[in-house]
């Protein structure tokens, strides 16, 4: 059974260390509840424990805040805990020639944590695409 909350993601990560897998599984659960805003808000409401792994703790904070912002849910207070922020920038992917782009397009929930990633870092196959996604313009500069 997939994790039902971000707190459960952290609890499972404590057991096997695979935070990435558990986060992806949680996102599938969250997206399957699209349209059930009360249920989705409950999935991110409870504060997950800190794992003591700086990048992971910051990323989990970014996930909670980004999902709240993207789905119009209340932003949980726990995402503002100082342990949810990095002190050194993390680029995903860590390609020097992409850094300028990643700085510009990273969602605010990740950028404020010094996590620089693509415009929709939490996309999955179960992502509710009818809500729209952030994409590159087909031509740059755009025609007028």
PDB file of C-alpha atoms in Angstrom:
ATOM      1  CA  UNK A   1       0.000   0.000   0.000  1.00  0.00           C
ATOM      2  CA  UNK A   2       1.305   3.433  -0.917  1.00  0.00           C
ATOM      3  CA  UNK A   3       2.070   6.080   1.724  1.00  0.00           C
ATOM      4  CA  UNK A   4      -1.034   8.148   2.484  1.00  0.00           C
ATOM      5  CA  UNK A   5       0.779  11.150   4.012  1.00  0.00           C
ATOM      6  CA  UNK A   6       4.161  12.850   3.858  1.00  0.00           C
ATOM      7  CA  UNK A   7       4.669  11.778   7.483  1.00  0.00           C
ATOM      8  CA  UNK A   8       4.306   8.193   6.341  1.00  0.00           C
ATOM      9  CA  UNK A   9       6.912   8.811   3.613  1.00  0.00           C
ATOM     10  CA  UNK A  10       9.408   9.775   6.312  1.00  0.00           C
ATOM     11  CA  UNK A  11       8.438   6.857   8.581  1.00  0.00           C
ATOM     12  CA  UNK A  12       9.014   4.384   5.745  1.00  0.00           C
ATOM     13  CA  UNK A  13      12.264   6.104   4.801  1.00  0.00           C
ATOM     14  CA  UNK A  14      13.527   5.545   8.344  1.00  0.00           C
ATOM     15  CA  UNK A  15      13.050   1.817   7.780  1.00  0.00           C
ATOM     16  CA  UNK A  16      14.763   1.411   4.408  1.00  0.00           C
ATOM     17  CA  UNK A  17      16.335   4.746   3.418  1.00  0.00           C
ATOM     18  CA  UNK A  18      14.550   4.921   0.051  1.00  0.00           C
ATOM     19  CA  UNK A  19      12.932   8.359   0.365  1.00  0.00           C
ATOM     20  CA  UNK A  20      12.768   8.851  -3.408  1.00  0.00           C
ATOM     21  CA  UNK A  21      10.676   5.716  -3.950  1.00  0.00           C
ATOM     22  CA  UNK A  22       8.328   6.515  -1.061  1.00  0.00           C
ATOM     23  CA  UNK A  23       7.915  10.117  -2.235  1.00  0.00           C
ATOM     24  CA  UNK A  24       7.009   8.964  -5.752  1.00  0.00           C
ATOM     25  CA  UNK A  25       4.515   6.468  -4.338  1.00  0.00           C
ATOM     26  CA  UNK A  26       2.994   9.216  -2.166  1.00  0.00           C
ATOM     27  CA  UNK A  27       2.643  11.492  -5.187  1.00  0.00           C
ATOM     28  CA  UNK A  28       0.671   8.776  -6.976  1.00  0.00           C
ATOM     29  CA  UNK A  29      -1.671   8.594  -3.967  1.00  0.00           C
ATOM     30  CA  UNK A  30      -1.991  12.385  -3.837  1.00  0.00           C
ATOM     31  CA  UNK A  31      -2.746  12.685  -7.555  1.00  0.00           C
ATOM     32  CA  UNK A  32      -5.290   9.852  -7.389  1.00  0.00           C
ATOM     33  CA  UNK A  33      -7.227  12.024  -4.905  1.00  0.00           C
ATOM     34  CA  UNK A  34      -7.411  14.946  -7.363  1.00  0.00           C
ATOM     35  CA  UNK A  35     -10.568  16.945  -6.711  1.00  0.00           C
ATOM     36  CA  UNK A  36     -10.796  15.793  -3.077  1.00  0.00           C
ATOM     37  CA  UNK A  37      -9.178  18.903  -1.604  1.00  0.00           C
ATOM     38  CA  UNK A  38      -9.977  18.025   2.008  1.00  0.00           C
ATOM     39  CA  UNK A  39      -8.316  14.641   1.636  1.00  0.00           C
ATOM     40  CA  UNK A  40      -5.322  16.125  -0.172  1.00  0.00           C
ATOM     41  CA  UNK A  41      -4.887  18.814   2.504  1.00  0.00           C
ATOM     42  CA  UNK A  42      -4.919  16.094   5.160  1.00  0.00           C
ATOM     43  CA  UNK A  43      -2.164  14.204   3.302  1.00  0.00           C
ATOM     44  CA  UNK A  44       0.278  17.096   3.784  1.00  0.00           C
ATOM     45  CA  UNK A  45      -1.036  18.612   7.048  1.00  0.00           C
ATOM     46  CA  UNK A  46       0.868  16.566   9.664  1.00  0.00           C
ATOM     47  CA  UNK A  47       4.501  17.486  10.171  1.00  0.00           C
ATOM     48  CA  UNK A  48       6.881  14.754   9.040  1.00  0.00           C
ATOM     49  CA  UNK A  49       9.834  14.116  11.331  1.00  0.00           C
ATOM     50  CA  UNK A  50      13.192  15.418  10.204  1.00  0.00           C
ATOM     51  CA  UNK A  51      15.455  12.641   8.965  1.00  0.00           C
ATOM     52  CA  UNK A  52      18.653  14.546   9.669  1.00  0.00           C
ATOM     53  CA  UNK A  53      19.578  14.326   5.988  1.00  0.00           C
ATOM     54  CA  UNK A  54      19.671  17.959   4.893  1.00  0.00           C
ATOM     55  CA  UNK A  55      18.799  17.579   1.197  1.00  0.00           C
ATOM     56  CA  UNK A  56      15.985  15.102   1.904  1.00  0.00           C
ATOM     57  CA  UNK A  57      14.465  17.174   4.717  1.00  0.00           C
ATOM     58  CA  UNK A  58      14.521  20.261   2.499  1.00  0.00           C
ATOM     59  CA  UNK A  59      13.051  18.374  -0.447  1.00  0.00           C
ATOM     60  CA  UNK A  60      10.187  17.007   1.691  1.00  0.00           C
ATOM     61  CA  UNK A  61       9.456  20.587   2.788  1.00  0.00           C
ATOM     62  CA  UNK A  62       9.437  21.643  -0.848  1.00  0.00           C
ATOM     63  CA  UNK A  63       7.060  18.825  -1.751  1.00  0.00           C
ATOM     64  CA  UNK A  64       4.599  19.832   0.978  1.00  0.00           C
ATOM     65  CA  UNK A  65       4.674  23.504   0.057  1.00  0.00           C
ATOM     66  CA  UNK A  66       4.588  22.939  -3.705  1.00  0.00           C
ATOM     67  CA  UNK A  67       1.597  20.596  -3.523  1.00  0.00           C
ATOM     68  CA  UNK A  68      -0.261  23.088  -1.323  1.00  0.00           C
ATOM     69  CA  UNK A  69       0.449  25.976  -3.694  1.00  0.00           C
ATOM     70  CA  UNK A  70      -0.257  24.015  -6.880  1.00  0.00           C
ATOM     71  CA  UNK A  71      -3.579  22.603  -5.624  1.00  0.00           C
ATOM     72  CA  UNK A  72      -4.730  25.675  -3.672  1.00  0.00           C
ATOM     73  CA  UNK A  73      -4.507  23.950  -0.289  1.00  0.00           C
ATOM     74  CA  UNK A  74      -3.532  25.529   3.041  1.00  0.00           C
ATOM     75  CA  UNK A  75       0.259  25.682   3.302  1.00  0.00           C
ATOM     76  CA  UNK A  76       1.230  23.720   6.423  1.00  0.00           C
ATOM     77  CA  UNK A  77       3.292  25.671   8.971  1.00  0.00           C
ATOM     78  CA  UNK A  78       5.823  22.835   9.269  1.00  0.00           C
ATOM     79  CA  UNK A  79       7.221  23.575   5.795  1.00  0.00           C
ATOM     80  CA  UNK A  80       8.790  26.759   7.257  1.00  0.00           C
ATOM     81  CA  UNK A  81      10.905  24.907   9.839  1.00  0.00           C
ATOM     82  CA  UNK A  82      14.555  25.926   9.508  1.00  0.00           C
ATOM     83  CA  UNK A  83      15.525  22.280   8.992  1.00  0.00           C
ATOM     84  CA  UNK A  84      13.541  22.323   5.735  1.00  0.00           C
ATOM     85  CA  UNK A  85      16.009  24.658   3.997  1.00  0.00           C
ATOM     86  CA  UNK A  86      19.449  24.084   2.501  1.00  0.00           C
ATOM     87  CA  UNK A  87      22.451  26.322   3.076  1.00  0.00           C
ATOM     88  CA  UNK A  88      24.124  25.306  -0.193  1.00  0.00           C
ATOM     89  CA  UNK A  89      22.459  25.183  -3.619  1.00  0.00           C
ATOM     90  CA  UNK A  90      21.390  21.837  -5.053  1.00  0.00           C
ATOM     91  CA  UNK A  91      20.777  21.564  -8.804  1.00  0.00           C
ATOM     92  CA  UNK A  92      18.684  18.712 -10.189  1.00  0.00           C
ATOM     93  CA  UNK A  93      20.164  17.728 -12.600  1.00  0.00           C
ATOM     94  CA  UNK A  94      23.603  18.945 -11.611  1.00  0.00           C
ATOM     95  CA  UNK A  95      24.603  20.147 -15.073  1.00  0.00           C
ATOM     96  CA  UNK A  96      26.497  23.436 -15.110  1.00  0.00           C
ATOM     97  CA  UNK A  97      25.051  24.504 -18.467  1.00  0.00           C
ATOM     98  CA  UNK A  98      21.473  24.111 -17.139  1.00  0.00           C
ATOM     99  CA  UNK A  99      21.908  26.113 -13.949  1.00  0.00           C
ATOM    100  CA  UNK A 100      20.656  29.438 -15.324  1.00  0.00           C
ATOM    101  CA  UNK A 101      17.540  27.763 -16.667  1.00  0.00           C
ATOM    102  CA  UNK A 102      16.908  25.847 -13.435  1.00  0.00           C
ATOM    103  CA  UNK A 103      17.281  28.998 -11.341  1.00  0.00           C
ATOM    104  CA  UNK A 104      14.615  30.702 -13.461  1.00  0.00           C
ATOM    105  CA  UNK A 105      12.046  27.911 -13.715  1.00  0.00           C
ATOM    106  CA  UNK A 106      12.235  26.247 -10.294  1.00  0.00           C
ATOM    107  CA  UNK A 107       8.933  26.556  -8.417  1.00  0.00           C
ATOM    108  CA  UNK A 108       9.096  28.948  -5.480  1.00  0.00           C
ATOM    109  CA  UNK A 109       8.644  26.128  -2.947  1.00  0.00           C
ATOM    110  CA  UNK A 110      11.937  24.620  -4.101  1.00  0.00           C
ATOM    111  CA  UNK A 111      13.810  27.772  -5.115  1.00  0.00           C
ATOM    112  CA  UNK A 112      13.481  29.283  -1.617  1.00  0.00           C
ATOM    113  CA  UNK A 113      15.116  26.122  -0.287  1.00  0.00           C
ATOM    114  CA  UNK A 114      18.012  26.476  -2.759  1.00  0.00           C
ATOM    115  CA  UNK A 115      16.750  23.443  -4.657  1.00  0.00           C
ATOM    116  CA  UNK A 116      16.813  24.246  -8.353  1.00  0.00           C
ATOM    117  CA  UNK A 117      14.895  21.900 -10.607  1.00  0.00           C
ATOM    118  CA  UNK A 118      12.562  21.896 -13.593  1.00  0.00           C
ATOM    119  CA  UNK A 119       9.228  23.740 -13.645  1.00  0.00           C
ATOM    120  CA  UNK A 120       7.102  20.719 -12.662  1.00  0.00           C
ATOM    121  CA  UNK A 121       9.437  18.580 -10.531  1.00  0.00           C
ATOM    122  CA  UNK A 122       6.681  16.382  -9.122  1.00  0.00           C
ATOM    123  CA  UNK A 123       5.181  15.109 -12.372  1.00  0.00           C
ATOM    124  CA  UNK A 124       4.309  11.442 -12.481  1.00  0.00           C
ATOM    125  CA  UNK A 125       2.378   9.223 -14.867  1.00  0.00           C
ATOM    126  CA  UNK A 126      -0.649   9.712 -12.603  1.00  0.00           C
ATOM    127  CA  UNK A 127      -0.257  13.509 -12.641  1.00  0.00           C
ATOM    128  CA  UNK A 128      -3.651  15.118 -13.370  1.00  0.00           C
ATOM    129  CA  UNK A 129      -2.650  16.659 -16.683  1.00  0.00           C
ATOM    130  CA  UNK A 130      -6.062  18.253 -17.155  1.00  0.00           C
ATOM    131  CA  UNK A 131      -4.873  20.851 -14.619  1.00  0.00           C
ATOM    132  CA  UNK A 132      -2.164  21.974 -17.028  1.00  0.00           C
ATOM    133  CA  UNK A 133       1.595  21.774 -16.866  1.00  0.00           C
ATOM    134  CA  UNK A 134       4.442  24.204 -17.243  1.00  0.00           C
ATOM    135  CA  UNK A 135       6.217  23.785 -20.578  1.00  0.00           C
ATOM    136  CA  UNK A 136       8.848  25.470 -22.683  1.00  0.00           C
ATOM    137  CA  UNK A 137       7.584  27.926 -25.275  1.00  0.00           C
ATOM    138  CA  UNK A 138       7.784  26.288 -28.694  1.00  0.00           C
ATOM    139  CA  UNK A 139       9.722  29.260 -30.037  1.00  0.00           C
ATOM    140  CA  UNK A 140      11.948  31.702 -28.272  1.00  0.00           C
ATOM    141  CA  UNK A 141      11.487  34.551 -28.289  1.00  0.00           C
ATOM    142  CA  UNK A 142       7.732  34.037 -28.647  1.00  0.00           C
ATOM    143  CA  UNK A 143       6.129  35.508 -31.755  1.00  0.00           C
ATOM    144  CA  UNK A 144       3.833  38.448 -31.270  1.00  0.00           C
TER     145      UNK A 144
END
